[in-house]
C-alpha cells in the first residue's frame, strides 16, 4: 500500500494523502511489532541511521517547544528583529505577545515533524525487513511498477484532462 497506493493519493501532497501515508506507516510499524512479538526469536538490525533519525526528530521537535525568551535570543539572535511586535521588550501597547518557539511557522513545523516520524518508522521497518538481495530486488520491482503506473496515469490524465485533479 505504501509503495503502490500512497503515490496516487498524495497527488499534490494533499492532507488526505498525508493522512493515508501516516496511517499506513503506523499500521506497518504495528504489524512489524506484532510479528516480532510472535516470532520465536526477535531480531533488531542495528544501523547508524537510527541515531540520526532520533537526532532529526529531536531537532525538529526542539523548534516547536516553547522556550524562554533568553534562550531563544541566544539560539536565534535575529528572531526578535524579524518579529519586532513579538519581542519581550516591545512596547506594551503595540506588542502582540512574546514569541516562544524557534519555528516561525509552528503548525507547519508540527506537520513536518509528524511526516518525519512517519518516514522514520517506514525506514526502520524497511531496514528490519530487508534481509537479502532478493528483498531489495522485490522492493525495487514494486517501486518501478508504481512509478510506471504513475507515469501512465499522468499521461492519461494529461491527454484526457478536464482541468480538474483526477477528473474531479
Coordinates of C-alpha atoms in Angstrom, one line a residue:
X1 CA 0.0 0.0 0.0
X2 CA 2.8 2.4 0.8
X3 CA 4.6 1.9 -2.5
X4 CA 1.6 1.4 -4.8
X5 CA -1.4 3.3 -3.2
X6 CA 0.1 6.4 -1.5
X7 CA 1.7 7.9 -4.6
X8 CA -1.8 8.0 -6.2
X9 CA -3.4 9.6 -3.2
X10 CA -0.5 12.0 -2.4
X11 CA -1.1 13.8 -5.7
X12 CA -0.3 17.4 -4.8
X13 CA 0.7 16.5 -1.2
X14 CA -2.9 16.9 -0.1
X15 CA -4.0 16.3 3.5
X16 CA -5.8 13.1 2.6
X17 CA -2.6 11.7 1.1
X18 CA -0.6 12.6 4.2
X19 CA -3.3 11.0 6.4
X20 CA -3.1 7.8 4.4
X21 CA 0.7 7.8 4.5
X22 CA 0.8 8.3 8.3
X23 CA -1.9 5.7 8.9
X24 CA -0.2 3.1 6.7
X25 CA 3.2 3.9 8.3
X26 CA 1.8 3.4 11.8
X27 CA -0.1 0.2 10.6
X28 CA 3.1 -1.2 9.1
X29 CA 5.1 -0.5 12.3
X30 CA 2.4 -2.1 14.4
X31 CA 2.3 -5.2 12.2
X32 CA 6.1 -5.5 12.3
X33 CA 6.0 -5.2 16.2
X34 CA 3.3 -7.8 16.3
X35 CA 5.3 -10.1 14.0
X36 CA 8.4 -9.6 16.3
X37 CA 6.4 -10.4 19.4
X38 CA 5.1 -13.6 17.9
X39 CA 8.5 -14.7 16.5
X40 CA 10.4 -17.3 18.4
X41 CA 13.5 -15.2 18.3
X42 CA 13.1 -11.4 17.8
X43 CA 15.8 -9.6 16.0
X44 CA 16.8 -6.0 15.6
X45 CA 19.2 -4.9 12.8
X46 CA 21.4 -2.1 14.1
X47 CA 22.2 0.8 11.9
X48 CA 23.9 4.2 12.1
X49 CA 20.8 5.7 10.7
X50 CA 18.8 5.1 13.9
X51 CA 20.6 7.7 16.0
X52 CA 20.5 10.1 13.1
X53 CA 16.7 9.7 12.8
X54 CA 16.4 10.3 16.6
X55 CA 18.5 13.4 16.3
X56 CA 16.5 14.7 13.4
X57 CA 13.2 14.1 15.3
X58 CA 14.6 15.9 18.4
X59 CA 16.0 18.8 16.3
X60 CA 12.6 19.4 14.6
X61 CA 10.8 18.9 17.9
X62 CA 13.0 21.5 19.6
X63 CA 11.8 24.1 17.1
X64 CA 8.2 23.8 18.3
X65 CA 8.8 23.6 22.0
X66 CA 8.1 26.9 23.9
X67 CA 11.4 28.3 25.1
X68 CA 12.2 31.2 27.4
X69 CA 13.0 34.5 25.6
X70 CA 16.6 34.5 26.8
X71 CA 17.2 31.0 25.4
X72 CA 15.6 32.0 22.1
X73 CA 17.7 35.1 21.8
X74 CA 20.9 33.1 22.4
X75 CA 20.0 30.4 19.8
X76 CA 18.4 32.8 17.3
X77 CA 19.8 36.3 17.8
X78 CA 17.8 37.8 14.9
X79 CA 14.4 36.3 15.8
X80 CA 13.1 39.4 17.5
X81 CA 14.4 41.6 14.7
X82 CA 12.3 39.5 12.4
X83 CA 9.3 39.7 14.7
X84 CA 9.6 43.1 16.4
X85 CA 6.0 43.1 17.7
X86 CA 6.5 39.7 19.4
X87 CA 9.7 40.7 21.2
X88 CA 9.7 40.6 25.0
X89 CA 11.0 44.2 25.2
X90 CA 8.4 45.6 22.7
X91 CA 6.1 48.5 23.6
X92 CA 3.2 47.0 25.6
X93 CA 0.6 49.0 23.6
X94 CA 1.9 47.7 20.2
X95 CA 3.0 44.2 21.4
X96 CA 1.3 41.1 20.2
X97 CA 2.8 39.0 22.9
X98 CA 6.1 37.2 23.3
X99 CA 7.2 34.7 20.6
X100 CA 8.2 31.4 22.3
X101 CA 9.3 29.0 19.6
X102 CA 12.3 28.8 17.2
X103 CA 10.0 28.0 14.3
X104 CA 8.3 30.9 12.6
X105 CA 5.5 28.6 11.5
X106 CA 4.9 26.2 14.3
X107 CA 1.9 24.5 12.8
X108 CA 3.8 23.7 9.6
X109 CA 6.8 22.5 11.6
X110 CA 4.5 20.3 13.7
X111 CA 3.1 18.8 10.4
X112 CA 6.6 18.3 9.2
X113 CA 7.6 16.5 12.4
X114 CA 4.6 14.1 12.1
X115 CA 5.6 13.3 8.5
X116 CA 9.3 12.9 9.5
X117 CA 8.2 10.5 12.2
X118 CA 6.1 8.5 9.7
X119 CA 9.0 8.3 7.2
X120 CA 11.4 7.3 10.1
X121 CA 9.0 4.5 11.1
X122 CA 8.9 3.3 7.4
X123 CA 12.7 3.5 7.1
X124 CA 13.2 1.5 10.3
X125 CA 10.6 -1.2 9.4
X126 CA 12.2 -1.4 5.9
X127 CA 15.6 -1.7 7.5
X128 CA 14.4 -4.6 9.6
X129 CA 12.5 -6.4 6.8
X130 CA 15.1 -6.2 4.0
X131 CA 17.4 -9.1 4.7
X132 CA 19.0 -10.1 1.4
X133 CA 19.3 -9.1 -2.2
X134 CA 16.0 -10.8 -3.1
X135 CA 14.2 -8.5 -0.7
X136 CA 15.9 -5.4 -2.3
X137 CA 15.0 -6.6 -5.8
X138 CA 11.4 -7.2 -4.8
X139 CA 11.1 -3.7 -3.3
X140 CA 12.7 -2.1 -6.4
X141 CA 10.3 -4.0 -8.6
X142 CA 7.4 -2.6 -6.6
X143 CA 8.8 0.9 -6.9
X144 CA 9.4 0.5 -10.6
X145 CA 5.8 -0.8 -11.0
X146 CA 4.5 2.1 -9.0
X147 CA 6.5 4.7 -11.0
X148 CA 5.4 3.2 -14.3
X149 CA 1.7 3.2 -13.2
X150 CA 2.0 6.8 -12.1
X151 CA 3.6 7.7 -15.4
X152 CA 0.9 6.0 -17.4
X153 CA -1.8 7.6 -15.2
X154 CA -0.2 11.0 -15.6
X155 CA -0.1 10.6 -19.4
X156 CA -3.8 9.5 -19.5
X157 CA -4.7 12.5 -17.2
X158 CA -2.7 14.9 -19.4
X159 CA -4.3 13.6 -22.7
X160 CA -7.9 13.5 -21.3
X161 CA -7.8 16.2 -18.7
X162 CA -10.9 18.3 -18.0
X163 CA -8.8 20.8 -15.9
X164 CA -9.5 19.1 -12.6
X165 CA -7.5 17.0 -10.2
X166 CA -8.0 13.3 -11.2
X167 CA -11.1 14.4 -13.2
X168 CA -12.9 15.5 -10.1

